[in-house]
Tab-separated table of C-alpha atoms in Angstrom:
chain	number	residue	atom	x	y	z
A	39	UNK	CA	-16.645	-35.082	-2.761
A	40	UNK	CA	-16.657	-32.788	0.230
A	41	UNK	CA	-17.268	-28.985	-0.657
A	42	UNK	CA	-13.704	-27.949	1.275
A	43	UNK	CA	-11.507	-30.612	-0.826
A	44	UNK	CA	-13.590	-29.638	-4.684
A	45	UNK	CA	-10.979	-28.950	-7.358
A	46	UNK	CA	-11.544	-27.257	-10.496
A	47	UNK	CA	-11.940	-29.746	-13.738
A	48	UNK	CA	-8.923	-27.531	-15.018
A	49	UNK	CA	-6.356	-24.801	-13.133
A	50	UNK	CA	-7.453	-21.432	-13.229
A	51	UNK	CA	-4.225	-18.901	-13.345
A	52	UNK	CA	-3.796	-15.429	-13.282
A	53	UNK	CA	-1.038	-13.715	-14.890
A	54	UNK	CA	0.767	-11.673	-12.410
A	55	UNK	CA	3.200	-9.634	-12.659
A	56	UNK	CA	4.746	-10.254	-9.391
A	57	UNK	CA	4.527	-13.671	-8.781
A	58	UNK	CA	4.526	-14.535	-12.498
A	59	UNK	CA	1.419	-16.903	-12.157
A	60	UNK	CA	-1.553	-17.161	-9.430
A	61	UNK	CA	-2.810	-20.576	-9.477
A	62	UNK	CA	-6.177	-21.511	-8.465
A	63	UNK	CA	-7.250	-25.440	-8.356
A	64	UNK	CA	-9.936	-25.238	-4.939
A	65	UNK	CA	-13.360	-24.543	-6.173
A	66	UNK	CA	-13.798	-22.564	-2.857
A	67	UNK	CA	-10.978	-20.350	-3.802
A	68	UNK	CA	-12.412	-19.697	-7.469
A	69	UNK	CA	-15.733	-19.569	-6.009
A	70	UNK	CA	-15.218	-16.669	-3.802
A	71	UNK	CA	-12.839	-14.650	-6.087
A	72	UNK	CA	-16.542	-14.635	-8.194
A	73	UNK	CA	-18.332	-12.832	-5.524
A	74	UNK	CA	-18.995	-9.247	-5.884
A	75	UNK	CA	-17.538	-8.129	-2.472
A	76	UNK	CA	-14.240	-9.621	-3.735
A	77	UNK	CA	-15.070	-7.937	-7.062
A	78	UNK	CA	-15.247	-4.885	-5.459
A	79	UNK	CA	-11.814	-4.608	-4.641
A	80	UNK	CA	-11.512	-4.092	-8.106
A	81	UNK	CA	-12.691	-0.876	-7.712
A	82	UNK	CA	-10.021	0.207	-4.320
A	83	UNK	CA	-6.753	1.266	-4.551
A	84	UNK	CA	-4.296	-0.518	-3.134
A	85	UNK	CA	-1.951	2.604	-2.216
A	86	UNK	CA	-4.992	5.362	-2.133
A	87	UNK	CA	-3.460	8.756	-2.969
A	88	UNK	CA	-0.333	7.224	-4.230
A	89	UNK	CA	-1.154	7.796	-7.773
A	90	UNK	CA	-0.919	11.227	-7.993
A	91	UNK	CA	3.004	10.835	-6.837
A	92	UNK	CA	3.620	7.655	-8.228
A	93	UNK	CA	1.940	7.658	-11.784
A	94	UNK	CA	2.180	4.058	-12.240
A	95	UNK	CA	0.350	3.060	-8.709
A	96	UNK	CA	-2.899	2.160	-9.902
A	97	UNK	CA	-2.682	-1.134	-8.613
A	98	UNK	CA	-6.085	-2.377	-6.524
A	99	UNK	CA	-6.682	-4.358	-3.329
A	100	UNK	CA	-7.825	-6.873	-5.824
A	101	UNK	CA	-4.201	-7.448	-7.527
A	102	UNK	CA	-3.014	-7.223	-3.449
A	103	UNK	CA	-5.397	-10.059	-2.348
A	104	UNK	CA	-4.905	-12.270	-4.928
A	105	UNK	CA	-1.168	-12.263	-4.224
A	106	UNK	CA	-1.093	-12.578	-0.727
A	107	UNK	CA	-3.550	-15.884	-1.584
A	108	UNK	CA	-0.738	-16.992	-3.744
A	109	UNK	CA	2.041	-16.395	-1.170
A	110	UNK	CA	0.304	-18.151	1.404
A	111	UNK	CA	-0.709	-21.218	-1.095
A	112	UNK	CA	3.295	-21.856	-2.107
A	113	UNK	CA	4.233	-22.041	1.966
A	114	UNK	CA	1.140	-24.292	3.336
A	115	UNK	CA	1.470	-26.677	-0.352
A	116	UNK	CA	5.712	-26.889	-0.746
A	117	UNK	CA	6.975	-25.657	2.198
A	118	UNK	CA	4.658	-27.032	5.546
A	119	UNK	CA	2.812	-29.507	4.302
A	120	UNK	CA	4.020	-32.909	5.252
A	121	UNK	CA	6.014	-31.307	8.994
A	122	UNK	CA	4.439	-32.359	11.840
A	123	UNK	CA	3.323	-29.114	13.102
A	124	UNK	CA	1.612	-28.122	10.224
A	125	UNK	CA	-2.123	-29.339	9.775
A	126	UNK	CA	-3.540	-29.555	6.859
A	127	UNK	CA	-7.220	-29.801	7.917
A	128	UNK	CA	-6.218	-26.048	8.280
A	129	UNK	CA	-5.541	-25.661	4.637
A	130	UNK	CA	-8.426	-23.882	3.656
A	131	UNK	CA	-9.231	-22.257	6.378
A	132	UNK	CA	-5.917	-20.151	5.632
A	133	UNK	CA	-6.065	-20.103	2.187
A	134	UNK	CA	-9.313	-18.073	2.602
A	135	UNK	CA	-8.459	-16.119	5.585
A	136	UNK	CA	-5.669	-14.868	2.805
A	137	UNK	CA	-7.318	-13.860	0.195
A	138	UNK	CA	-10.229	-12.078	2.311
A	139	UNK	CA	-7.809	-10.392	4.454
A	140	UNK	CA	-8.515	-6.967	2.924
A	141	UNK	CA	-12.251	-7.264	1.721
A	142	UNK	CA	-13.395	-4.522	4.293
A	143	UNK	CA	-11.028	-1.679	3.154
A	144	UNK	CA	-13.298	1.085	2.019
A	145	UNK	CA	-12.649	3.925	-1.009
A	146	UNK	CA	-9.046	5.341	-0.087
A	147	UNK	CA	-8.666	3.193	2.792
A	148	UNK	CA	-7.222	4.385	5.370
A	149	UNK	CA	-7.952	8.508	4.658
A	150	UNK	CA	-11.722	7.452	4.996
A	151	UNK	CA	-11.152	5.613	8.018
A	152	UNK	CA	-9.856	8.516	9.795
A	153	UNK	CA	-12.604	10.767	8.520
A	154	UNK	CA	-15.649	8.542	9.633
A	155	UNK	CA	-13.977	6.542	12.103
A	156	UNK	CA	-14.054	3.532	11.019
A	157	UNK	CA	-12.184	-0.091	10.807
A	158	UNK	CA	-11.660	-1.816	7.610
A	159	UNK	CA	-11.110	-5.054	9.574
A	160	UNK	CA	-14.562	-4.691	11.657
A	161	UNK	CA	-16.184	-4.737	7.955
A	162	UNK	CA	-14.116	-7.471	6.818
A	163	UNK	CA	-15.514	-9.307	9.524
A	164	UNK	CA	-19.248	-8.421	8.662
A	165	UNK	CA	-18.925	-9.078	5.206
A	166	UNK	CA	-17.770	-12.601	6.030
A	167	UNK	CA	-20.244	-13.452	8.486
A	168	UNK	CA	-22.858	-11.528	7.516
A	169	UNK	CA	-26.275	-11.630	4.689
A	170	UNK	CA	-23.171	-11.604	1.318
A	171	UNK	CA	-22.055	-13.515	-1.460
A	172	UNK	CA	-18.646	-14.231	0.365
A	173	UNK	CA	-20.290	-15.674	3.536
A	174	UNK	CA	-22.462	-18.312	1.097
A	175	UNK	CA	-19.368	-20.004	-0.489
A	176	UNK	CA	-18.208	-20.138	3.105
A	177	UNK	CA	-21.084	-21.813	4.537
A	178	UNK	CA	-21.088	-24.337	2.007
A	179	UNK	CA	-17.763	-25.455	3.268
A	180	UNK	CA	-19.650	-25.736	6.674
A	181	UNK	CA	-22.044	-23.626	9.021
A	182	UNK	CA	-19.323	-22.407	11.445
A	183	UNK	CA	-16.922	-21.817	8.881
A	184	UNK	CA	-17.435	-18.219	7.853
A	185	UNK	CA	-16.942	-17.560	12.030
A	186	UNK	CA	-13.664	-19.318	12.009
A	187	UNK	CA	-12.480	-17.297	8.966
A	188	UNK	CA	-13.304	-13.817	10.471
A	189	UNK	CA	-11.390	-15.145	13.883
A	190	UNK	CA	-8.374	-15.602	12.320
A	191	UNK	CA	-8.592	-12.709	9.949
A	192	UNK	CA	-9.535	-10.287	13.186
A	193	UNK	CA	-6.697	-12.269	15.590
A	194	UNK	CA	-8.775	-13.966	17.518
A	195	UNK	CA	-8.581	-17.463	16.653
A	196	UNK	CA	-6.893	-20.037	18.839
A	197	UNK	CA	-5.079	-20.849	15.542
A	198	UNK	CA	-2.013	-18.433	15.915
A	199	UNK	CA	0.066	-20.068	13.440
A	200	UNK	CA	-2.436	-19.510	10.739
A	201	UNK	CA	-2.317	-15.634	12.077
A	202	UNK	CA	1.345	-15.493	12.084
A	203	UNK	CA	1.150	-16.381	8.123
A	204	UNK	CA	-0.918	-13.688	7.050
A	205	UNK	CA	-0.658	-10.985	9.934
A	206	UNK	CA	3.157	-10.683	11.479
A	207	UNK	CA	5.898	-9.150	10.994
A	208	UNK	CA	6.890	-11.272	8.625
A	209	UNK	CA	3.606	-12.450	6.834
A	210	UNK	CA	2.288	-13.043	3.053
A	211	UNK	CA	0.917	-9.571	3.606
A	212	UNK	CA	4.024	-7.393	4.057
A	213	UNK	CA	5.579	-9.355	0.897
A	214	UNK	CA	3.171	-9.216	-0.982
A	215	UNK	CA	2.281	-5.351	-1.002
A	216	UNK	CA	6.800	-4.735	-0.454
A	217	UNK	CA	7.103	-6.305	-4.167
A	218	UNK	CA	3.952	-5.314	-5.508
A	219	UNK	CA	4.042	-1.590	-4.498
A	220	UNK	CA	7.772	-1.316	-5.511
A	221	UNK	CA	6.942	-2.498	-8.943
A	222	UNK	CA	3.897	-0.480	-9.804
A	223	UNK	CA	5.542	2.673	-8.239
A	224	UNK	CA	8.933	2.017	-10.340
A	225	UNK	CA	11.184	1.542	-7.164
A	226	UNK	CA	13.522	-0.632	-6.638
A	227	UNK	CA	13.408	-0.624	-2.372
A	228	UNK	CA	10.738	-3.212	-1.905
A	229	UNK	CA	12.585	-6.258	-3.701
A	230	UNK	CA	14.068	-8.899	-1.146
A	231	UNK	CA	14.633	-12.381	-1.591
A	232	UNK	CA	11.207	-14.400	-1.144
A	233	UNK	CA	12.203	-17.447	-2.688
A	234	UNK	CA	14.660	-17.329	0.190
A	235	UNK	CA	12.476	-16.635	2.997
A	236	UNK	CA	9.356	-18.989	1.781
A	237	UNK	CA	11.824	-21.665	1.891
A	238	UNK	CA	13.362	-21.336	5.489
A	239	UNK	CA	9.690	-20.557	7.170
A	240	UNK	CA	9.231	-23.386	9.355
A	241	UNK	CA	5.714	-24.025	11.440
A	242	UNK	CA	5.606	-23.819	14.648
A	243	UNK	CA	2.446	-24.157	17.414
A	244	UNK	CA	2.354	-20.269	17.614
A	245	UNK	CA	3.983	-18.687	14.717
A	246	UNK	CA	6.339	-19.169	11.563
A	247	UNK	CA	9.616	-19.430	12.361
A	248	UNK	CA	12.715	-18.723	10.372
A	249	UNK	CA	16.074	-21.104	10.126
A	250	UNK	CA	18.926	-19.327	11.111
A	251	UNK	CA	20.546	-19.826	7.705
A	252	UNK	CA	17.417	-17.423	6.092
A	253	UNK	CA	18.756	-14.448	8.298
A	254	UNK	CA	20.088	-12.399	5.984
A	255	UNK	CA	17.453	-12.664	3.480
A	256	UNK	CA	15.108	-11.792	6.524
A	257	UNK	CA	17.246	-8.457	7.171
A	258	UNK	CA	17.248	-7.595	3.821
A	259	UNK	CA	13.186	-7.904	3.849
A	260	UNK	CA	13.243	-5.332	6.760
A	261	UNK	CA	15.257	-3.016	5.608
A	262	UNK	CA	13.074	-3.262	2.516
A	263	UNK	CA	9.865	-2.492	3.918
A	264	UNK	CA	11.832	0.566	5.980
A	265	UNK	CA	13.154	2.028	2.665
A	266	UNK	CA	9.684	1.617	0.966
A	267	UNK	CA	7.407	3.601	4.024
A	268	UNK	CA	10.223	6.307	4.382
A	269	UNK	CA	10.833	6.754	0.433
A	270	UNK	CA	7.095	5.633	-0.988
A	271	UNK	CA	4.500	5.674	1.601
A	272	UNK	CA	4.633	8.542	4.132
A	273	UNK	CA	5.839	10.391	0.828
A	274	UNK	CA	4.958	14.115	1.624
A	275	UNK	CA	3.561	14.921	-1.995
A	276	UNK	CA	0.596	11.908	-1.144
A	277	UNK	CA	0.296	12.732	2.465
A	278	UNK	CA	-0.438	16.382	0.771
A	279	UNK	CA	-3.312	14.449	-1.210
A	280	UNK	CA	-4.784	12.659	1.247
A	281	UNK	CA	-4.802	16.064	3.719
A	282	UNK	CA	-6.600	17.388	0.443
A	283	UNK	CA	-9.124	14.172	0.166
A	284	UNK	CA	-9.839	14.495	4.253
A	285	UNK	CA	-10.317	17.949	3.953
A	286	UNK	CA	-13.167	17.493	1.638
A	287	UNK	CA	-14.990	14.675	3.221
A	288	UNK	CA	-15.010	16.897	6.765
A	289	UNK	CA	-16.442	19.700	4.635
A	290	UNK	CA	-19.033	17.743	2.480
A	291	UNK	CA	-19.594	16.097	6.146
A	292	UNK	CA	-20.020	19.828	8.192
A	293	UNK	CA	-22.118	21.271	5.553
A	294	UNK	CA	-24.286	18.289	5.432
A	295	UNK	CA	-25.177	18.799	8.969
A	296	UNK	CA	-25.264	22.439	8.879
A	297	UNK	CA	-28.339	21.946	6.062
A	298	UNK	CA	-26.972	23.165	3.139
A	299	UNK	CA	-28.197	22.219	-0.239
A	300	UNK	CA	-26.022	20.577	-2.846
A	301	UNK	CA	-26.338	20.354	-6.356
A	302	UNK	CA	-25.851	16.839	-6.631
A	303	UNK	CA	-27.813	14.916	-3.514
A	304	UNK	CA	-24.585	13.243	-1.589
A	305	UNK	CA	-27.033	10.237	-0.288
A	306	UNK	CA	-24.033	7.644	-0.667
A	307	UNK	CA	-22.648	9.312	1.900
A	308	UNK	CA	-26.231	9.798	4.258
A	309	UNK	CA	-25.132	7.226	6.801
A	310	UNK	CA	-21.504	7.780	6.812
A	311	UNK	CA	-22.489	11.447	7.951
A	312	UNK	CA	-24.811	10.352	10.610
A	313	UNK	CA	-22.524	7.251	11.884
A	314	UNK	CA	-24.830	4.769	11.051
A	315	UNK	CA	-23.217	2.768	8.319
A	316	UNK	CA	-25.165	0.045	7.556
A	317	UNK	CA	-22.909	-3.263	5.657
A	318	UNK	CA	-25.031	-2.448	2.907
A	319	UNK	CA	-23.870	0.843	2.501
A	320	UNK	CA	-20.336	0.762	2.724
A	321	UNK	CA	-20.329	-2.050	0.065
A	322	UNK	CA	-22.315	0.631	-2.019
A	323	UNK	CA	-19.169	3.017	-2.002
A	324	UNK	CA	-16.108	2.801	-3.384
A	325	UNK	CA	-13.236	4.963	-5.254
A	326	UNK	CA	-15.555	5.488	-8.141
A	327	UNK	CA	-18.347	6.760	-6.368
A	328	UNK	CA	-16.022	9.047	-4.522
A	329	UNK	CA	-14.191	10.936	-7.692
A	330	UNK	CA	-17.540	11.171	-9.116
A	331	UNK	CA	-18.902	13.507	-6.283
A	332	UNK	CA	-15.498	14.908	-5.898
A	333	UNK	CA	-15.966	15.708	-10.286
A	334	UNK	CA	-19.501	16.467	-9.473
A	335	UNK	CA	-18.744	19.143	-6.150
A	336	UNK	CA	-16.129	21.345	-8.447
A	337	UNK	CA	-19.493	23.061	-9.160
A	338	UNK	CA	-20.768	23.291	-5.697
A	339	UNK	CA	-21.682	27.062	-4.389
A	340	UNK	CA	-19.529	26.286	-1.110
A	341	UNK	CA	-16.406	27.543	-2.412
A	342	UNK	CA	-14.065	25.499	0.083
A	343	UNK	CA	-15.915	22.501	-0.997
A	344	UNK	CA	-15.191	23.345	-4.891
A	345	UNK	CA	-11.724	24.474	-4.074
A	346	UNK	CA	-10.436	21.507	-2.617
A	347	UNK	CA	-12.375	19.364	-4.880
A	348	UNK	CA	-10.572	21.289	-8.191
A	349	UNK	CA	-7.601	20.777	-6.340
A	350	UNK	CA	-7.598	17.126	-5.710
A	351	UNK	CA	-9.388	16.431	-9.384
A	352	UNK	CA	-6.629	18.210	-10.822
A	353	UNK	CA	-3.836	17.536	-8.944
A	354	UNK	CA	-3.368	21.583	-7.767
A	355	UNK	CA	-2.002	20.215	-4.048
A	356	UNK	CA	-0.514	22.096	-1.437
A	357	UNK	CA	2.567	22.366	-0.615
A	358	UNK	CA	4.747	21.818	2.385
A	359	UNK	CA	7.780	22.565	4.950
A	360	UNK	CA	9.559	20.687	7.380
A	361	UNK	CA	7.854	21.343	10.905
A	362	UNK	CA	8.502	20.412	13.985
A	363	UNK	CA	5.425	20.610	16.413
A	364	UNK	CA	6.651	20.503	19.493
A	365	UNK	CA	8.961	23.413	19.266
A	366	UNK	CA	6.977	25.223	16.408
A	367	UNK	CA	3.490	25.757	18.031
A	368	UNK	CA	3.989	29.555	18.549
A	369	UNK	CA	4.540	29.598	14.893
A	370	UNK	CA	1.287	27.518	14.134
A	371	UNK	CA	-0.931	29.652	16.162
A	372	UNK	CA	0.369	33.170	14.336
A	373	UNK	CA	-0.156	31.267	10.729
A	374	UNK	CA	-3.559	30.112	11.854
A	375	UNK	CA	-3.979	34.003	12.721
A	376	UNK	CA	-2.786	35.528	9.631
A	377	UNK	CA	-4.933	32.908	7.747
A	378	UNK	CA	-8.130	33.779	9.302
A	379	UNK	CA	-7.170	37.403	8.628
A	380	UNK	CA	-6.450	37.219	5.096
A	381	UNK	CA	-10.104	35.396	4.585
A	382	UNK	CA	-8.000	32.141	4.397
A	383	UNK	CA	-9.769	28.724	6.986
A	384	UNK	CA	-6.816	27.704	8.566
A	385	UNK	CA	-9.243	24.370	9.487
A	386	UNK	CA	-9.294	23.509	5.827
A	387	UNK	CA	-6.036	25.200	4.128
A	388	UNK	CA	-3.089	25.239	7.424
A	389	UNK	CA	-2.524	21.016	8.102
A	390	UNK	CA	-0.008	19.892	10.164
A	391	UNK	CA	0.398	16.264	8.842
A	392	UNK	CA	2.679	13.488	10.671
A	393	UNK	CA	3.681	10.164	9.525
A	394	UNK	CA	5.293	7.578	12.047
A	395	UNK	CA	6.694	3.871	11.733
A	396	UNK	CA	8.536	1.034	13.618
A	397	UNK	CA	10.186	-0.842	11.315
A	398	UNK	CA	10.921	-3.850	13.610
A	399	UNK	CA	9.910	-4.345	17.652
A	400	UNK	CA	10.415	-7.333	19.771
A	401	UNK	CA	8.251	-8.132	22.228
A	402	UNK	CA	7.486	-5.608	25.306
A	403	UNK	CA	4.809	-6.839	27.702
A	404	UNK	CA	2.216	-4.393	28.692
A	405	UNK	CA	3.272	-1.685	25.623
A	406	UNK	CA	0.799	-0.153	23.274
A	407	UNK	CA	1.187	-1.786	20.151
A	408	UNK	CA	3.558	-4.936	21.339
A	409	UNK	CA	4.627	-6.886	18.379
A	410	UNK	CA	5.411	-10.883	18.189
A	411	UNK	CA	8.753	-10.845	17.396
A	412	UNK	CA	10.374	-12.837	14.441
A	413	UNK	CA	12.466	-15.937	15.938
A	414	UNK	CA	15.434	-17.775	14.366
A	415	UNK	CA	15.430	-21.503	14.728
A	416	UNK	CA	18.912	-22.181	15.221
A	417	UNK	CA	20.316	-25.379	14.618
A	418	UNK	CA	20.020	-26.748	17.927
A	419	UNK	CA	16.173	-26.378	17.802
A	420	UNK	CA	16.146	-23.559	19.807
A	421	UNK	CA	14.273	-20.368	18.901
A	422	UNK	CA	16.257	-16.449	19.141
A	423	UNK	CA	14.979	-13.385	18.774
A	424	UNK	CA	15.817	-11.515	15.567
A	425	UNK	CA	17.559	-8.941	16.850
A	426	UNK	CA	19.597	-10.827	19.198
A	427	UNK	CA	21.161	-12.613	15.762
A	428	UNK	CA	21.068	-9.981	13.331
A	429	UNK	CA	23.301	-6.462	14.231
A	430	UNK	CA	21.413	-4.580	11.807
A	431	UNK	CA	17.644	-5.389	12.607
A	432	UNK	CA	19.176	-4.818	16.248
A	433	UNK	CA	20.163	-1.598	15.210
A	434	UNK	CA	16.623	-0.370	14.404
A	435	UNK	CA	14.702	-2.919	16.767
A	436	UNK	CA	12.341	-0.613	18.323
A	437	UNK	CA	13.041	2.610	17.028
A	438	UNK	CA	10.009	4.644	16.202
A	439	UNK	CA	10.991	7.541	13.120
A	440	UNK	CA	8.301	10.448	13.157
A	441	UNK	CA	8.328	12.554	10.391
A	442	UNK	CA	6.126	16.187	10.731
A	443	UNK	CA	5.287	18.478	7.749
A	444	UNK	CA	2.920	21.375	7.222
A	445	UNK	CA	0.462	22.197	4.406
A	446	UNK	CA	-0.484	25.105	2.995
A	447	UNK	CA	-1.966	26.221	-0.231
A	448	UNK	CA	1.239	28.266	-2.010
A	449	UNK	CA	-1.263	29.992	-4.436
A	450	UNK	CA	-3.674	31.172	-2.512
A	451	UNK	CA	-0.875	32.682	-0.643
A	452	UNK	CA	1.323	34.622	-3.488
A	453	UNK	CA	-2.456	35.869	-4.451
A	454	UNK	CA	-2.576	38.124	-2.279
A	455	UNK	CA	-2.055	41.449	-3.820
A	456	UNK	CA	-4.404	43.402	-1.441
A	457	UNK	CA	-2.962	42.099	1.500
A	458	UNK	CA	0.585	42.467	1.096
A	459	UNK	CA	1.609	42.890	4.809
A	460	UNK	CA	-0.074	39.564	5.551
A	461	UNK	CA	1.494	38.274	2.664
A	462	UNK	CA	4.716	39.103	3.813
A	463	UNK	CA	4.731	37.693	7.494
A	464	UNK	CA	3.226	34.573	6.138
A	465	UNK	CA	6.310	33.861	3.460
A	466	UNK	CA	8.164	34.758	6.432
A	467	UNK	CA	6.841	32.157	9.082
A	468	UNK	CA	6.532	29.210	5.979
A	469	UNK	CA	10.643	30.722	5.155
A	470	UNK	CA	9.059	31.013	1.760
């Protein structure tokens, strides 16, 4: 028996809470959840700084990948398989472009990306392709395959359908983390009817189609994921966290290259400070690591460095006002002023922090970021846009929200008893 087409003697499950059970019957599938770059995500937060709003967000990429696997494995097994466009030499090719989709996110994803300028979907890629446990099990399946994986996980495979399933606007992805995050945070926004949708997808050359009749279970998903960035992820009291976490990674990284001399020796970092981050390294570093230094660096001499590392530990963030940048900058300038006067960095304790979504686009040729939009099959066979069926996704349809808020460490300010003037003008500016 071919490698690709192995099943397990016996189903593997896990129990899930969001999908009740994740079955497992492909030896390639159970063979690469086994790996330890898949075991790593273990060891990554799903929603990073999350936690320290949402007490019950401890969730990991792991529980994330495993789900979207799942998601993926009900539509290609009872929904496509049998249709004509569907084909199911593609089978595992998708199931494993699902569960690797997120095998390159580093420690606090996307806050570390920023800092060292990097792309979790550039290492997802590598890891696949490159000298790892992962690329192996692939191999086995056949010497081309681990190249045909990372194409379709970084949107570049000829294979757009098998894209559409895991990276749309309307993929296993997006419901996966909607239910997943809502349950672990204790919300109720992210719950829509997937039974619904997962039965009305319908393949299609390009991209997964919807019948007409799934449209308000679609609408409901949207609004969904709209409730659960406004109300859970651009949440100001963990955008206040991760300004904390950035903050300390650009001063660990600035006194690194200014020479200074830590307690602890920060060489997990060495190459992530110089910009040469080799595969091996990043796989070296997750959210462990990080809160161990961060534990470690309380007791640092740098006092900005131990500040901010206290704070984040021990959950002493700043806090915040609405703020509105482009008529506010006058404002911004004098607070960075009266900062830097009270002995105060603005660079490190003054963050102007802005969070930005589009809950649903259709397709705009030549626009940054144009989206492939979700299409109806009606009953004639014909495909329509969402919005052009659907008066309330056409009431958001491309409709960017931008949200701006400013940080600033409240004790540090009421501290100041021998500046009192300064004191004063900064409550005033903040409206404190």
């Amino acid at each position: 028996m071919a490698y690709s087409t192995e099943k397990l003697s016996e189903e593997k499950v896990f129990k899930d809470p969001v999908h009740r059970y994740i079955h497992v019957r492909d030896r390639v599938i159970w063979d690469l959840i086994g790996t330890k770059e898949f075991q790593r995500l273990r060891r990554i937060r799903q929603l990073g700084t999350t936690f320290l709003t949402f007490h019950g967000a401890e969730h990991s990429r792991f529980n994330h990948s495993l789900g979207v696997y799942e998601i993926v494995r009900r539509i290609i097994d009872d929904v496509f398989v049998g249709r004509p466009e569907w084909n199911d030499a593609d089978r595992m090719l998708t199931l494993c472009a699902a569960l690797l989709h997120d095998l390159g996110h580093g420690p606090f994803s996307h806050c570390f990306e920023k800092v060292f300028d990097l792309d979790h979907e550039d290492f997802t890629r590598r890891i696949v392709v490159g000298d790892t446990e992962v690329n192996k099990v692939l191999t086995k399946v056949a010497p081309d395959f681990p190249q045909k994986v990372a194409d379709v996980i970084g949107k570049t495979s000829e294979k757009k359908l098998i894209i559409s399933l895991i990276s749309s606007q309307i993929d296993a992805d997006r419901m996966d983390y909607l239910q997943r995050d809502a349950y672990y945070t204790g919300v109720s926004y992210g719950q829509f009817d997937m039974e619904r949708i997962l039965r009305v997808m319908r393949p299609r050359e390009d991209q997964v189609v919807i019948k007409q009749t799934g449209m308000h279970a679609v609408e409901d998903y949207i609004m969904s994921r709209y409730q659960m960035y406004w109300q859970v992820y651009f949440h100001p009291v963990s955008r206040g966290a991760e300004v904390i976490l950035i903050k300390i990674l650009h001063r660990a990284k600035a006194l690194y290259e200014r020479g200074y001399s830590f307690k602890l020796d920060p060489h997990h970092f060495y190459s992530f400070f110089k910009e040469k981050v080799s595969l091996a390294d990043y796989l070296k570093l997750d959210e462990s690591v990080i809160l161990y230094y961060f534990q470690i660096w309380q007791d640092e001499e740098d006092p900005i460095l131990k500040d901010l590392c206290s704070r984040f530990v021990n959950r002493n963030l700043y806090k915040y006002v609405e703020f509105d940048p482009a008529k506010e900058y006058k404002k911004l300038g004098e607070l960075n002023l009266l900062f830097a006067k009270a002995g105060i960095d603005p660079d490190y304790y003054l963050v102007v922090d802005s969070s930005s979504d589009l809950p649903y686009d259709f397709y705009r040729p030549g626009e940054e970021g144009e989206r492939l939009p979700i299409h109806l099959l009606m009953k004639n066979g014909e495909l329509k846009e969402l919005s052009r069926g659907s008066e309330i996704v056409d009431a958001i349809s491309g409709k960017r929200r931008t949200d701006h808020k400013l940080y600033y460490p409240a004790d540090l300010i009421y501290d100041m008893s021998k500046n009192k003037t300064i004191k004063k003008q900064i409550q005033s500016l903040l409206d404190l």
